[in-house]
PDB file of C-alpha atoms in Angstrom:
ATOM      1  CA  UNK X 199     -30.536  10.093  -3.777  1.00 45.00           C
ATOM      2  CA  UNK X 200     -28.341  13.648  -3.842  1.00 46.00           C
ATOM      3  CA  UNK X 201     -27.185  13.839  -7.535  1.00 55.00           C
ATOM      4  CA  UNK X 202     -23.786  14.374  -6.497  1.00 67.00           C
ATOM      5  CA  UNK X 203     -22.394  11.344  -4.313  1.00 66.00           C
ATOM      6  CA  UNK X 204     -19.334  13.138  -3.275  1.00 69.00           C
ATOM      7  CA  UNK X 205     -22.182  15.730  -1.502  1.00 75.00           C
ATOM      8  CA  UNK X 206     -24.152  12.793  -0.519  1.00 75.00           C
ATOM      9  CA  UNK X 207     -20.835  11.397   1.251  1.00 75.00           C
ATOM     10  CA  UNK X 208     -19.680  14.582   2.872  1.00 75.00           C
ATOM     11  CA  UNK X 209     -23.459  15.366   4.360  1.00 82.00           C
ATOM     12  CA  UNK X 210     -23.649  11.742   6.027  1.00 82.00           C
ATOM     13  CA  UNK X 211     -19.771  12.129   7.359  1.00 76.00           C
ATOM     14  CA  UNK X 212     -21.204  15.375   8.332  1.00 78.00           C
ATOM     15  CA  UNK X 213     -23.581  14.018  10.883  1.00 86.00           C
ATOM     16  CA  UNK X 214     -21.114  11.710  12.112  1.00 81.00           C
ATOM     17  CA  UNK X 215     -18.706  14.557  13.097  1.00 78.00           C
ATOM     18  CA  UNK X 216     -21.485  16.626  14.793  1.00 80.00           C
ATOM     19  CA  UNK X 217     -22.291  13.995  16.875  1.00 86.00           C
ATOM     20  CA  UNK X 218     -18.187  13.505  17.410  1.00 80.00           C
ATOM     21  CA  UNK X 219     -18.101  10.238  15.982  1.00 82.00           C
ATOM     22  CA  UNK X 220     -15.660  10.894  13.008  1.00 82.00           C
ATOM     23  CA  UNK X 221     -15.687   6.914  11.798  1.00 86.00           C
ATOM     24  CA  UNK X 222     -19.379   6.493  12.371  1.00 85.00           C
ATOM     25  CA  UNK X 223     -20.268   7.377   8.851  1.00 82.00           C
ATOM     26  CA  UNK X 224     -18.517   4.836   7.020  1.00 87.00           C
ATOM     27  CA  UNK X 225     -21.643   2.379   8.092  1.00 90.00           C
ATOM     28  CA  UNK X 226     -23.952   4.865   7.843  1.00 86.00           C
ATOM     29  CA  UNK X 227     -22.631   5.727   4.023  1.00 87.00           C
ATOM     30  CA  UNK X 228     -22.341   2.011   3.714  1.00 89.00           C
ATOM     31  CA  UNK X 229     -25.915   1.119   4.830  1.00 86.00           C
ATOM     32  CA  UNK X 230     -27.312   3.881   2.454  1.00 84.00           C
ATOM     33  CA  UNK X 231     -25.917   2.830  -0.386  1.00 80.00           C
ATOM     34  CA  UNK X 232     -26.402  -0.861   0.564  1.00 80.00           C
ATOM     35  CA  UNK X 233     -30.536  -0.021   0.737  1.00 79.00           C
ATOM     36  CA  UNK X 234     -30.278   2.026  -2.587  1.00 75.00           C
ATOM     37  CA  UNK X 235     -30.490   5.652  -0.906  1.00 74.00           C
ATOM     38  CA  UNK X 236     -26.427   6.743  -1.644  1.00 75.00           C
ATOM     39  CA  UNK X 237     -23.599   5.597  -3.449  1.00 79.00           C
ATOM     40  CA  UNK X 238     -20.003   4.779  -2.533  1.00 82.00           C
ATOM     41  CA  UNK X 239     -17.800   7.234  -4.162  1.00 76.00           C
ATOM     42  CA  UNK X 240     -14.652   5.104  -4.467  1.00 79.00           C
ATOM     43  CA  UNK X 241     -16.411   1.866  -5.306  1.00 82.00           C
ATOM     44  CA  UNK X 242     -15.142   1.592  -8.689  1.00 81.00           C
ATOM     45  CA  UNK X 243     -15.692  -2.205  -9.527  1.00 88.00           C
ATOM     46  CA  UNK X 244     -11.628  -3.292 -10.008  1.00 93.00           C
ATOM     47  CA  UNK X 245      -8.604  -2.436  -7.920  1.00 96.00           C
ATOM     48  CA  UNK X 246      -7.117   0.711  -7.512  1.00 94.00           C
ATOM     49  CA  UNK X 247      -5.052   0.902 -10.515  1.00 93.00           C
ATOM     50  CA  UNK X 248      -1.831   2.446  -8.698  1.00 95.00           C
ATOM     51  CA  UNK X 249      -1.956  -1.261  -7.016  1.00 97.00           C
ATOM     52  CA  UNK X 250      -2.567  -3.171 -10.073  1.00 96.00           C
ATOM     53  CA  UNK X 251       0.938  -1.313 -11.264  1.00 96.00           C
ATOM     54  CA  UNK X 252       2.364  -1.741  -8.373  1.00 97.00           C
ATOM     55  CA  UNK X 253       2.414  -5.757  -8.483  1.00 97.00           C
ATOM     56  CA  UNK X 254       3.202  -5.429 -12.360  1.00 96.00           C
ATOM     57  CA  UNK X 255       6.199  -3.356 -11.544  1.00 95.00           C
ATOM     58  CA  UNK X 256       7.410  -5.318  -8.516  1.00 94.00           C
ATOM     59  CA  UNK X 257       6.433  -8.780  -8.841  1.00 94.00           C
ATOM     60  CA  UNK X 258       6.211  -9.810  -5.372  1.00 95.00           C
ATOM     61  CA  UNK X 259       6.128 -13.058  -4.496  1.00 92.00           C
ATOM     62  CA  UNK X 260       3.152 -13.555  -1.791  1.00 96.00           C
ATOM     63  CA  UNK X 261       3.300 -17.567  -1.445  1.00 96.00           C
ATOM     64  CA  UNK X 262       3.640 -18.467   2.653  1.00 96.00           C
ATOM     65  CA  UNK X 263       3.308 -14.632   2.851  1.00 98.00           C
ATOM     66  CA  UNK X 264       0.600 -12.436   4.897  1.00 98.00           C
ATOM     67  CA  UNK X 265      -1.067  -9.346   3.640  1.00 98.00           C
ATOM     68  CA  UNK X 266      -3.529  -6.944   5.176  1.00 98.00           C
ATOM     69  CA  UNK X 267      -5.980  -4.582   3.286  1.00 98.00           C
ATOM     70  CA  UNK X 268      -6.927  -0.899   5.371  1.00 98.00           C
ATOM     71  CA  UNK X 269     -10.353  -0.529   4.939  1.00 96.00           C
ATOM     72  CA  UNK X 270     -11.444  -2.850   2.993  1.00 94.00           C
ATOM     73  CA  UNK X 271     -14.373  -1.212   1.357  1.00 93.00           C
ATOM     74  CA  UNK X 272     -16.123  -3.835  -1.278  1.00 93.00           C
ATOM     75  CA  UNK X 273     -13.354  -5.998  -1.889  1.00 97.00           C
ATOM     76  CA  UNK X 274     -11.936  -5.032  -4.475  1.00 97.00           C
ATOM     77  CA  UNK X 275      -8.130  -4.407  -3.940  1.00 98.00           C
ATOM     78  CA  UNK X 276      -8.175  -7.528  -1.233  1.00 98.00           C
ATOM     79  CA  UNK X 277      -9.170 -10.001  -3.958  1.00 98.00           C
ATOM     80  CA  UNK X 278      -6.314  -8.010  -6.212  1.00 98.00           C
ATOM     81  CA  UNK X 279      -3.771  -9.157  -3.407  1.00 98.00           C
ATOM     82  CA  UNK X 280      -4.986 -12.496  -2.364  1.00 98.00           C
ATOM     83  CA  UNK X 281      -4.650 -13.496  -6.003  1.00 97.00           C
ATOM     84  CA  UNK X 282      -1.098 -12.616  -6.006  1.00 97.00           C
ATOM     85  CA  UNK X 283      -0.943 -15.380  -3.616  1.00 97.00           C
ATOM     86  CA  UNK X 284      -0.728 -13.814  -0.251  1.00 98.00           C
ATOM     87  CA  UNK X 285      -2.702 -14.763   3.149  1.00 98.00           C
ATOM     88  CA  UNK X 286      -4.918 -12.146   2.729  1.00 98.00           C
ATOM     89  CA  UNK X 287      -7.008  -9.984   5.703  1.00 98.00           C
ATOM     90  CA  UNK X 288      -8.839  -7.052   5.017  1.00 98.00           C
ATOM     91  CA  UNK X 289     -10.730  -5.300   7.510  1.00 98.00           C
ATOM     92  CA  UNK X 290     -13.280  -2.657   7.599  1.00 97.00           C
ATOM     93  CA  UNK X 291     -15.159  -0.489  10.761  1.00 96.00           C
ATOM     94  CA  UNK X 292     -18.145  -1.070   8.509  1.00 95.00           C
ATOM     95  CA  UNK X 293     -20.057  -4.071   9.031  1.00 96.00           C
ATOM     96  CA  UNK X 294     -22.052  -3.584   6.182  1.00 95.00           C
ATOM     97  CA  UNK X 295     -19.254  -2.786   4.502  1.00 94.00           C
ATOM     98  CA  UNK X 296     -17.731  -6.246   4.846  1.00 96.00           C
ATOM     99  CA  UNK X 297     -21.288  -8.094   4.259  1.00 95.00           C
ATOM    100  CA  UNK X 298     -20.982  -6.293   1.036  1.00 94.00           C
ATOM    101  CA  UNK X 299     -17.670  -7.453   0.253  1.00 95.00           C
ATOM    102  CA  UNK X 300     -18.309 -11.173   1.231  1.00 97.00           C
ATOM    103  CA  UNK X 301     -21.312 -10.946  -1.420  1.00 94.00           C
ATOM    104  CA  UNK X 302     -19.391  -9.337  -3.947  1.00 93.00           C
ATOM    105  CA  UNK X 303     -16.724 -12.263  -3.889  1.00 96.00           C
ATOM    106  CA  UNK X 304     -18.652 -15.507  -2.560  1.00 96.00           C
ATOM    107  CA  UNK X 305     -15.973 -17.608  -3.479  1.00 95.00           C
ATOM    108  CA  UNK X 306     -12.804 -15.370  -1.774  1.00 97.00           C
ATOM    109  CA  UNK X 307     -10.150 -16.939  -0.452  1.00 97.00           C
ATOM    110  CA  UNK X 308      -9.637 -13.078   1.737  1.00 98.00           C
ATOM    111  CA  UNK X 309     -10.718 -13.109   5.187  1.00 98.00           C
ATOM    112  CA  UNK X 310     -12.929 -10.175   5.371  1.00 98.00           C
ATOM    113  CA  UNK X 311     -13.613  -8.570   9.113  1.00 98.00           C
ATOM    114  CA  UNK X 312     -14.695  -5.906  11.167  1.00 98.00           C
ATOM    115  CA  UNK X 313     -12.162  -4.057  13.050  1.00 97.00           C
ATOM    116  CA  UNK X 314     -10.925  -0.664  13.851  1.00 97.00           C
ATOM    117  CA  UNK X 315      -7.820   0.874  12.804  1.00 97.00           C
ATOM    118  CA  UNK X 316      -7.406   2.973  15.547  1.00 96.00           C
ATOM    119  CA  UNK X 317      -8.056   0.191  17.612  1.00 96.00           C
ATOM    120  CA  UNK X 318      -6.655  -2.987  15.757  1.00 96.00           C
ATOM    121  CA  UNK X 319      -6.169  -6.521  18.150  1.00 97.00           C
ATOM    122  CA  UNK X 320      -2.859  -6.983  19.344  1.00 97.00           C
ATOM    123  CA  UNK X 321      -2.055  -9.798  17.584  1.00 98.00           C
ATOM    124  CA  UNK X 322      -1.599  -7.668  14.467  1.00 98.00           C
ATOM    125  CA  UNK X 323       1.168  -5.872  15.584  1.00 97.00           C
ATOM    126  CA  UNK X 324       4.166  -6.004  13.432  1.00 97.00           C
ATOM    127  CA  UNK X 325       2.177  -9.302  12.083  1.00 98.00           C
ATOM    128  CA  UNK X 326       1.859  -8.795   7.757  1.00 98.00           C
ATOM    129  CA  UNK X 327       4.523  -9.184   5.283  1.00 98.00           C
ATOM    130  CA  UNK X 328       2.787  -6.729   3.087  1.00 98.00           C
ATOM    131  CA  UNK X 329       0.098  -3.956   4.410  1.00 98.00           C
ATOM    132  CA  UNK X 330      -1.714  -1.814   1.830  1.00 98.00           C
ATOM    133  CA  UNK X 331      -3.827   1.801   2.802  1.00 98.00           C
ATOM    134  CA  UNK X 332      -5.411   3.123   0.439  1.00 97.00           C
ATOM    135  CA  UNK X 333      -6.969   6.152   0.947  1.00 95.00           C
ATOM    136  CA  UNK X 334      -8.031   4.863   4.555  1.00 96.00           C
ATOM    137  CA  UNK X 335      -6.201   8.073   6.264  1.00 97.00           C
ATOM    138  CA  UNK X 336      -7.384  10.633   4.162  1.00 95.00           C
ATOM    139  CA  UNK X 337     -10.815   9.677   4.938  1.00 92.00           C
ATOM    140  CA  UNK X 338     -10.113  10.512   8.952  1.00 94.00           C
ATOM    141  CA  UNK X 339     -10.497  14.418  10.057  1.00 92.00           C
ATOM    142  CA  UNK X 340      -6.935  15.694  10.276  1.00 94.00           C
ATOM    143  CA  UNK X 341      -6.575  16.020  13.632  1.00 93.00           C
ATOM    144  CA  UNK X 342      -6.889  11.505  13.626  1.00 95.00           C
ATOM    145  CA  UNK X 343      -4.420  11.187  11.132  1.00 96.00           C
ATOM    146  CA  UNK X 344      -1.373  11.179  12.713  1.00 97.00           C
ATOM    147  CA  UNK X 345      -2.810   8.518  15.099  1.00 97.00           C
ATOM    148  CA  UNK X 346      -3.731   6.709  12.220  1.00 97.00           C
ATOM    149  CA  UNK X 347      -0.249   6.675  10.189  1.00 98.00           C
ATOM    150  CA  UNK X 348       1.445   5.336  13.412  1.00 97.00           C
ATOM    151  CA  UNK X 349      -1.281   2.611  13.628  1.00 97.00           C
ATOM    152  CA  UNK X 350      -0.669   1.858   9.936  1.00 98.00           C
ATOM    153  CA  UNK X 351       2.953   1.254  10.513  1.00 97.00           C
ATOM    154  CA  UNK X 352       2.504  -0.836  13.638  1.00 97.00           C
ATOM    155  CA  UNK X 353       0.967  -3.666  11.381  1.00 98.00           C
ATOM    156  CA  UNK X 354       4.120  -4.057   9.183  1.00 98.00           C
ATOM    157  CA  UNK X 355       6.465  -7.075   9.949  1.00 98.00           C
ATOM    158  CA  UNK X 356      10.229  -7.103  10.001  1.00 97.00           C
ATOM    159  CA  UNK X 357      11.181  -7.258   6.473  1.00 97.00           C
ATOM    160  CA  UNK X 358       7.640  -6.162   5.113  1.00 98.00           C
ATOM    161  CA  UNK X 359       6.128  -3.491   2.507  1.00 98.00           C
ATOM    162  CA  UNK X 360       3.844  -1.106   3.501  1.00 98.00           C
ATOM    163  CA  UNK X 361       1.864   0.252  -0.005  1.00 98.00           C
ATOM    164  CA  UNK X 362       0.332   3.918   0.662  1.00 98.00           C
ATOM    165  CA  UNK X 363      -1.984   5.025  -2.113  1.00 97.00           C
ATOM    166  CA  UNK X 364      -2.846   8.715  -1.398  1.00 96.00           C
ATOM    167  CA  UNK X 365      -4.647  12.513  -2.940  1.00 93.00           C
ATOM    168  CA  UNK X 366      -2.397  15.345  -2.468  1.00 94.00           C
ATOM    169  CA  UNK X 367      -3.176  18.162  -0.941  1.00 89.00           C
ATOM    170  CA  UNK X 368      -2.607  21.700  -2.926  1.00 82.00           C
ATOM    171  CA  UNK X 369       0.799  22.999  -1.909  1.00 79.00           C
ATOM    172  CA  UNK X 370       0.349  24.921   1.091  1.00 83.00           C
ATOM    173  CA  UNK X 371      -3.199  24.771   1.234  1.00 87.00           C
ATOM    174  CA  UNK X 372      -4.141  25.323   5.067  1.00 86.00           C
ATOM    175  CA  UNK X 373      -6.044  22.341   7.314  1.00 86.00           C
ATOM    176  CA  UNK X 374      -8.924  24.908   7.992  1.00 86.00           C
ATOM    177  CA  UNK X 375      -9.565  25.125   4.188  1.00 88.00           C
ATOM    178  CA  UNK X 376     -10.234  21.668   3.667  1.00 88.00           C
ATOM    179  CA  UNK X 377     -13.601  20.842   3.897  1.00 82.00           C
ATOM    180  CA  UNK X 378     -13.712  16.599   3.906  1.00 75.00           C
ATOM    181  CA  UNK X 379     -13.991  14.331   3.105  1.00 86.00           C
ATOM    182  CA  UNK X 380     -11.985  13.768   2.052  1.00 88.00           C
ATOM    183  CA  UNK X 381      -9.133  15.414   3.928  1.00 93.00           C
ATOM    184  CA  UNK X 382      -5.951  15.033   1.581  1.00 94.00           C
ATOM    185  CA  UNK X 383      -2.741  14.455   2.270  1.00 95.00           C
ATOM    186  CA  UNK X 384       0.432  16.758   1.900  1.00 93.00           C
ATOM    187  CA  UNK X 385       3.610  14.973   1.111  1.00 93.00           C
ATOM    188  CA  UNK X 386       5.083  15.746   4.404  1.00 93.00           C
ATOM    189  CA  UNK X 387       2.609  13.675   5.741  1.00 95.00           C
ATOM    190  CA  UNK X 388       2.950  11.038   3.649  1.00 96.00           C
ATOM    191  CA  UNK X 389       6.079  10.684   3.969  1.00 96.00           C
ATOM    192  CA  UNK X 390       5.597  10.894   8.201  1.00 96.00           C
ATOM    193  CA  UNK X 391       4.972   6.755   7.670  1.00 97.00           C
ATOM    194  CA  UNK X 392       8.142   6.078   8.183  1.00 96.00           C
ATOM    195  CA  UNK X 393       8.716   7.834  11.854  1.00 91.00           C
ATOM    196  CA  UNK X 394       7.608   4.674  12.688  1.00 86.00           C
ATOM    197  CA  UNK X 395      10.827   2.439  14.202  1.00 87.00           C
ATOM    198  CA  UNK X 396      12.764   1.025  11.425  1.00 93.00           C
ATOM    199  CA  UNK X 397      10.125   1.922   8.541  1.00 97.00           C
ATOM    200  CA  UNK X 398      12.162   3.587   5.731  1.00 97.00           C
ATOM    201  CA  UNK X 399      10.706   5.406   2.527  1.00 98.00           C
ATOM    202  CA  UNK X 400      11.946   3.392  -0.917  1.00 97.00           C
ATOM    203  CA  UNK X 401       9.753   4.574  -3.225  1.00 97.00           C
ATOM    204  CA  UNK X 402       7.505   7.535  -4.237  1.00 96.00           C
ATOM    205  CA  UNK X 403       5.963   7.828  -7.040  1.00 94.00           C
ATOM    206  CA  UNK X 404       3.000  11.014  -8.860  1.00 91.00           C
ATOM    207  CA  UNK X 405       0.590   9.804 -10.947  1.00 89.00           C
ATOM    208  CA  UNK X 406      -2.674  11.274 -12.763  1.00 85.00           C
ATOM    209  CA  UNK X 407      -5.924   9.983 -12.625  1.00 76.00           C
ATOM    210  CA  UNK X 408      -7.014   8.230 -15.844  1.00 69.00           C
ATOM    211  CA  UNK X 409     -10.289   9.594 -15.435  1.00 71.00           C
ATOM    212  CA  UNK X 410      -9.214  13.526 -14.749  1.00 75.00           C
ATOM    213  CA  UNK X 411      -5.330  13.814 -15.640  1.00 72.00           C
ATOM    214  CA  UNK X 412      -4.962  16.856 -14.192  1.00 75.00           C
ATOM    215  CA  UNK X 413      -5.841  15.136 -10.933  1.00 81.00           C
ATOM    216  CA  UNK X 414      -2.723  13.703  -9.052  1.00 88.00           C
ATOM    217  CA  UNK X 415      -2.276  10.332  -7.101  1.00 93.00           C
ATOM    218  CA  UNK X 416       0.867   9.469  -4.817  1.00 95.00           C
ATOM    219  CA  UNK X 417       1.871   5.989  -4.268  1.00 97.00           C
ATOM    220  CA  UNK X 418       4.367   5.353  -1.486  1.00 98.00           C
ATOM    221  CA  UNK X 419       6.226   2.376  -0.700  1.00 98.00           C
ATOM    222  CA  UNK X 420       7.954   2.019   2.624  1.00 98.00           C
ATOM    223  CA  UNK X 421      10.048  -0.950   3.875  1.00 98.00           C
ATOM    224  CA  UNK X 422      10.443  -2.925   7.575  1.00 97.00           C
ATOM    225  CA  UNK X 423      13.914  -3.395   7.724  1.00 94.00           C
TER     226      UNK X 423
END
């Protein structure tokens, strides 16, 4: 196993993207680190703790509500929502990824399955009262992203919160600089979830990383009107 598991991650997305299959190496990365041979970098046990805040701060109410987690990695920041009452789906490209996920929480109330964001079933459109991406986009070459965002905002119902946990990007740093993943985010971009129809910015918020506080998070929240 490489030392480094950010190095590790980037060599298997690596492979993927030489072959030109950018989201093929979120089951290979999966699968690696499910047979002992890699880890997963953002695996960190608990929710992200920009979402933990973000239900202290807003105190939704998710009872006879639906909610859908991006990418839902192990599990983690689904089981954070479906506690707070919601209908909970949380999806992942990975199958191992969501085998991983139904083992870590045996007892879930989430429904955990395999799907593809750029190609999501139609009966998700405009379908969840509360969506959450969490660094889902970022992890997508820059040339998918916009793709992405758009698909993002298509699963937001009239009325509903979308919740967009993001890394910046340096200020002005160019796309050819960035060598992912992942590929971060400039505001701009962020902010380009709401050119989707009636999807308006409410909320934007900087924090740093409790681990490295010179590190910088973005949270966005956008409403469905």
């Amino acid at each position: 196993m490489s030392e480094d598991p950010e190095l590790e991650t980037r060599r298997i997305a690596h492979e993927s993207l030489d072959r030109d299959d950018p989201t093929g190496w979120f089951e290979n990365l999966y699968s690696a680190a499910s047979g002992g041979s890699a880890v997963i970098p953002w695996d960190r046990g608990f929710a992200n703790p920009l979402l933990t805040e973000w239900f202290e701060a807003s105190e939704p109410n998710g009872m006879g509500k639906t909610a859908v987690v991006i990418g839902a990695g192990t599990g983690w920041d689904a089981e954070l929502v479906a506690d707070r009452g919601y209908q909970t789906t949380a999806f992942d490209i990975s199958p191992t990824a969501v085998e991983t996920a139904q083992r870590n929480h045996p007892d879930s109330k989430v429904q955990y399955v395999v799907a593809d964001l750029l190609d999501q079933p139609a009966e998700w459109h405009h379908a969840f009262d509360l969506v959450v991406e969490i660094y889902t986009v970022q992890a997508l070459p820059i040339r998918l992203q916009a793709t992405a965002i758009q698909k993002v905002g298509e699963l937001v119902a009239p009325g509903g919160a979308l919740v967009v946990i993001a890394t910046p990007r340096t200020e002005g740093q160019p796309d050819e600089e960035i060598e992912g993943p992942p590929w971060p985010l400039t505001r701009a971009t962020v902010e380009s979830f709401a050119s989707a129809p009636d999807l308006r910015l409410i909320a934007f918020d900087e924090s740093p990383k409790p681990t490295e506080p010179t590190a910088l998070r973005w949270r966005a929240e956008f409403l469905r009107d």
